[in-house]
Amino acid sequence: MAIKPVTIAFDVMGSDHGPAEVIRGAAQLSLESPHIHALLVGDRAVIDDVLATTRHSGERISVQHASGFIAMDEKPGEALARKTDASVSVAARLVAEGEADALVSAGNTGACVLACARHFQLLPGVRRAALAAVYPTRMRHGGKEDPFSLILDVGATVEATADDLVTFAVMGAAYARIISRNELPKVALLSNGTESTKGPRHVVEAHAKISGLPGMQFLGNVEGVDIPKGTADVVVTDGFVGNVCLKMLEGVHETVFELAQYAHKESLRWRAGLAMLAGGIQRIKDITDWEQYGGAPVLGFDRIFIKAHGRSHARAIANAGKIAAKAAANELGKSIQQGLAR
């Protein structure tokens, strides 16, 4: 069966590493994925300069000039109002107008979400969008045996109602089915106990509602200890708790490897032990390498948006483009709508 051609709009400006890494990632994608066309949105002169020294497929890359960009330290609302030609805003508009099928950005998260909110429409039945994130787990997930689970929301909706959490569960399950090839993903609510009565009122109400959803493999509540284990394929929470959990997971990952480096410096015996474990440590780093996953979605809009990490290098950008193309080609929005209808 022929693979459906897909156009991905890349917000080239605004990432931590500047335009070059995003452009190189799109260039890499043009060589690896013949069915994906990359539409690079940003300063045309900068884009042309990088492409001139980067191997790529010219027929699979086009450029849309945008004169401005939103820096990481700018306030999203004020910056978007002031910079009407900001690259993320132009890219979102192009997707909304059908010039591209999905948007990828490694820029200012708040500006990205706000640009999508201004140019895209919420799906019927969705009150608030959710920013998802992937995180490494002990267990593997889906037909691809992904070493990652999905958690949402992690910041888009700080205060979520019970109905919002139900919607997040449906959206997260639809995403896991498509991206991880997981036909019946295990979905759970994050709470302070596994009993159905544990947690704040909106979590208890959401538990009762999700339990009655047809076609949903609902595990009930999970606790914080279940997150790194990977007990669930999709963990549902509000944006405040989710963001705290995500930052904690990132901090633990970085601290473990910093402690290993400290031990390596302090003692010859520890250096010898770490040398013996080097293969295993490298394996852990490979398994938990978020760049292989590329990015995570903002779910709930009628268009696809994949948010890449601000520190993404070319490999992560290319993989984010592949995720976006897969979500668009498999009509993620339609799958979410079908889940909500049920």
Coordinates of C-alpha atoms in Angstrom, one line a residue, residues 11-273:
D11 CA 9.1 26.4 12.9
V12 CA 12.8 26.9 12.3
M13 CA 13.4 29.8 14.7
G14 CA 13.3 29.9 18.5
S15 CA 14.9 26.7 19.7
D16 CA 17.7 26.6 22.2
H17 CA 20.3 25.7 19.6
G18 CA 19.1 28.2 17.0
P19 CA 17.8 27.6 13.4
A20 CA 20.7 25.4 12.2
E21 CA 19.7 22.2 14.2
V22 CA 16.1 22.4 13.1
I23 CA 17.1 22.9 9.4
R24 CA 19.5 20.0 9.6
G25 CA 16.8 17.9 11.1
A26 CA 14.4 18.7 8.3
A27 CA 17.2 18.0 5.8
Q28 CA 17.9 14.6 7.4
L29 CA 14.2 13.9 7.2
S30 CA 14.1 14.8 3.5
L31 CA 16.7 12.0 2.9
E32 CA 15.1 9.4 5.1
S33 CA 11.4 9.8 4.3
P34 CA 10.4 10.2 0.7
H35 CA 6.8 10.6 1.5
I36 CA 7.4 13.7 3.8
H37 CA 7.8 17.2 2.4
A38 CA 9.3 19.7 4.8
L39 CA 8.1 23.3 4.8
L40 CA 10.7 25.4 6.6
V41 CA 9.3 28.6 8.1
G42 CA 11.7 31.3 9.2
D43 CA 14.3 33.7 8.0
R44 CA 14.9 32.7 4.4
A45 CA 18.5 33.9 4.3
V46 CA 19.4 31.9 7.3
I47 CA 17.6 28.8 6.0
D48 CA 19.3 29.1 2.6
D49 CA 22.8 29.5 4.2
V50 CA 22.4 26.3 6.3
L51 CA 20.9 24.3 3.4
A52 CA 23.8 25.3 1.2
T53 CA 26.2 23.4 3.4
T54 CA 23.8 20.5 4.4
R55 CA 23.0 17.4 2.4
H56 CA 19.3 17.3 1.6
S57 CA 16.7 16.5 -1.0
G58 CA 15.8 19.8 -2.7
E59 CA 12.5 18.5 -4.1
R60 CA 11.3 17.6 -0.6
I61 CA 12.0 21.0 1.0
S62 CA 10.4 24.4 0.5
V63 CA 10.8 27.7 2.4
Q64 CA 8.3 30.2 3.7
H65 CA 9.9 33.4 4.9
A66 CA 8.9 34.8 8.4
S67 CA 10.8 37.8 9.7
G68 CA 10.4 37.3 13.4
F69 CA 10.5 34.7 16.1
I70 CA 9.6 34.2 19.8
A71 CA 12.6 33.8 22.1
M72 CA 12.4 31.3 25.0
D73 CA 12.4 34.0 27.7
E74 CA 9.6 36.1 26.1
K75 CA 6.1 36.3 27.4
P76 CA 4.0 34.4 24.8
G77 CA 0.9 36.6 24.6
E78 CA 2.8 39.8 24.5
A79 CA 5.4 38.5 22.0
L80 CA 2.8 37.1 19.6
A81 CA 0.8 40.3 19.7
R82 CA 3.9 42.3 18.9
K83 CA 5.4 40.0 16.4
T84 CA 2.7 39.2 13.9
D85 CA 5.1 37.6 11.5
A86 CA 6.7 35.3 14.1
S87 CA 7.7 32.0 12.6
V88 CA 5.6 29.8 14.9
S89 CA 2.5 32.0 14.1
V90 CA 3.1 31.9 10.4
A91 CA 3.7 28.1 10.5
A92 CA 0.5 27.5 12.5
R93 CA -1.5 29.7 10.0
L94 CA -0.1 27.7 7.1
V95 CA -1.2 24.4 8.7
A96 CA -4.7 25.9 9.5
E97 CA -5.0 27.0 5.8
G98 CA -4.1 23.5 4.6
E99 CA -0.7 24.4 3.2
A100 CA 0.8 21.8 5.6
D101 CA -0.6 18.8 7.5
A102 CA 1.1 19.3 10.8
L103 CA 3.4 21.6 12.7
V104 CA 6.7 20.9 14.5
S105 CA 8.4 23.4 16.8
A106 CA 11.2 23.3 19.4
G107 CA 10.5 26.9 20.4
N108 CA 8.8 28.6 23.4
T109 CA 6.1 26.2 24.6
G110 CA 3.7 28.8 25.7
A111 CA 4.0 30.7 22.4
C112 CA 3.5 27.4 20.4
V113 CA 0.3 26.4 22.3
L114 CA -1.1 30.0 22.1
A115 CA -0.3 30.2 18.3
C116 CA -2.2 26.9 17.8
A117 CA -5.1 28.1 19.9
R118 CA -5.4 31.2 17.8
H119 CA -5.2 29.4 14.4
F120 CA -6.6 26.0 15.0
Q121 CA -10.0 24.9 16.2
L122 CA -10.8 22.6 19.2
L123 CA -12.3 19.3 18.2
P124 CA -16.0 18.9 18.9
G125 CA -16.4 17.8 22.5
V126 CA -13.0 19.1 23.6
R127 CA -13.2 22.0 26.1
R128 CA -9.4 22.4 26.7
A129 CA -6.4 21.1 24.8
A130 CA -3.7 19.0 26.6
L131 CA 0.0 19.1 26.3
A132 CA 1.4 15.6 26.5
A133 CA 4.9 14.3 27.2
V134 CA 6.7 11.0 26.8
Y135 CA 8.9 9.6 29.5
P136 CA 11.1 6.5 29.8
T137 CA 9.7 3.4 31.7
R138 CA 10.9 0.0 32.8
M139 CA 8.2 -1.7 30.8
R140 CA 7.8 -1.7 27.0
H141 CA 4.6 -0.5 25.3
G142 CA 2.7 -1.4 22.1
G143 CA 3.6 -3.2 18.9
K144 CA 6.7 -1.1 18.6
E145 CA 7.8 -2.0 22.2
D146 CA 8.3 1.6 23.0
P147 CA 10.3 2.2 26.2
F148 CA 8.1 5.3 26.8
S149 CA 4.7 6.1 28.3
L150 CA 2.6 9.1 27.6
I151 CA 1.5 11.6 30.4
L152 CA -1.0 14.4 29.9
D153 CA -1.6 17.1 30.7
V154 CA 1.8 18.6 31.6
G155 CA 1.0 22.3 31.5
A156 CA -1.7 23.4 29.0
T157 CA -4.6 23.0 31.4
V158 CA -3.5 23.7 34.9
E159 CA -7.0 23.3 36.5
A160 CA -8.8 20.4 34.8
T161 CA -12.4 19.3 35.5
A162 CA -13.5 15.7 35.6
D163 CA -14.8 16.0 32.1
D164 CA -11.5 17.4 30.9
L165 CA -9.7 14.3 32.4
V166 CA -12.1 12.0 30.6
T167 CA -11.3 13.8 27.3
F168 CA -7.6 13.6 28.0
A169 CA -7.9 9.8 28.6
V170 CA -9.7 9.4 25.2
M171 CA -7.1 11.6 23.4
G172 CA -4.1 9.9 25.0
A173 CA -5.5 6.5 24.1
A174 CA -6.0 7.5 20.5
Y175 CA -2.5 8.8 20.2
A176 CA -1.0 5.6 21.8
R177 CA -2.9 3.5 19.3
I178 CA -1.5 5.3 16.3
I179 CA 2.0 6.2 17.4
S180 CA 2.9 3.1 19.4
R181 CA 0.7 0.7 17.5
N182 CA -1.0 -0.2 20.7
E183 CA -4.5 -1.4 19.9
L184 CA -5.7 -1.3 23.5
P185 CA -3.5 1.0 25.5
K186 CA -3.7 0.8 29.3
V187 CA -5.0 4.1 30.6
A188 CA -4.8 5.3 34.3
L189 CA -5.6 8.3 36.4
L190 CA -2.8 9.7 38.6
S191 CA -3.8 9.9 42.2
N192 CA -2.6 9.5 45.8
G193 CA -4.0 5.9 46.1
T194 CA -5.2 3.1 43.9
E195 CA -8.7 3.1 45.4
S196 CA -11.5 4.6 43.3
T197 CA -12.4 7.0 46.2
K198 CA -8.8 8.4 46.5
G199 CA -7.9 11.8 45.3
P200 CA -9.6 15.2 44.9
R201 CA -13.2 15.4 43.8
H202 CA -12.5 15.9 40.1
V203 CA -10.3 12.8 40.0
V204 CA -12.9 10.6 41.8
E205 CA -15.6 11.8 39.4
A206 CA -13.3 11.2 36.4
H207 CA -12.7 7.7 37.7
A208 CA -16.4 6.9 37.7
K209 CA -16.9 8.3 34.2
I210 CA -13.8 6.7 32.6
S211 CA -14.8 3.3 34.1
G212 CA -17.9 3.4 32.0
L213 CA -16.3 4.2 28.7
P214 CA -16.6 1.4 26.0
G215 CA -13.4 0.3 24.4
M216 CA -11.2 1.8 27.1
Q217 CA -8.7 -0.4 29.0
F218 CA -8.9 1.5 32.2
L219 CA -6.6 0.4 35.0
G220 CA -8.1 2.9 37.6
N221 CA -5.8 5.0 39.7
V222 CA -2.0 4.7 39.7
E223 CA 0.4 6.3 42.1
G224 CA 3.6 8.2 41.5
V225 CA 5.7 5.0 41.9
D226 CA 3.9 3.5 38.9
I227 CA 5.0 6.3 36.6
P228 CA 8.7 5.1 36.0
K229 CA 7.6 1.5 36.1
G230 CA 5.3 2.0 33.1
T231 CA 2.3 0.4 34.7
A232 CA 0.1 2.4 32.3
D233 CA 0.6 3.3 28.7
V234 CA -1.2 6.6 29.2
V235 CA -1.3 8.5 32.5
V236 CA -3.9 11.2 32.9
T237 CA -3.7 14.2 35.3
D238 CA -4.2 17.9 35.3
G239 CA -1.5 20.3 34.0
F240 CA -0.2 21.4 37.4
V241 CA 0.5 17.9 38.7
G242 CA 1.7 16.7 35.3
N243 CA 4.2 19.4 35.0
V244 CA 5.6 18.8 38.4
C245 CA 5.9 15.1 37.6
L246 CA 7.6 15.7 34.3
K247 CA 10.2 18.1 35.8
M248 CA 10.8 15.6 38.6
L249 CA 11.4 12.8 36.1
E250 CA 13.8 15.0 34.1
G251 CA 15.7 15.9 37.3
V252 CA 16.0 12.3 38.5
H253 CA 17.4 11.2 35.1
E254 CA 20.0 14.0 35.1
T255 CA 20.9 13.4 38.8
V256 CA 21.6 9.7 38.3
F257 CA 24.2 10.3 35.6
E258 CA 25.7 13.3 37.5
L259 CA 26.2 11.0 40.6
A260 CA 27.8 8.4 38.3
Q261 CA 30.2 11.1 37.0
Y262 CA 30.9 12.2 40.6
A263 CA 31.7 8.7 41.7
H264 CA 34.0 8.2 38.7
K265 CA 36.1 11.2 39.8
E266 CA 36.2 10.3 43.5
S267 CA 37.4 6.8 43.7
L268 CA 39.5 4.3 41.7
R269 CA 37.4 1.5 43.0
W270 CA 34.2 3.2 41.8
R271 CA 35.9 3.9 38.5
A272 CA 36.6 0.2 38.1
G273 CA 33.0 -0.7 39.0

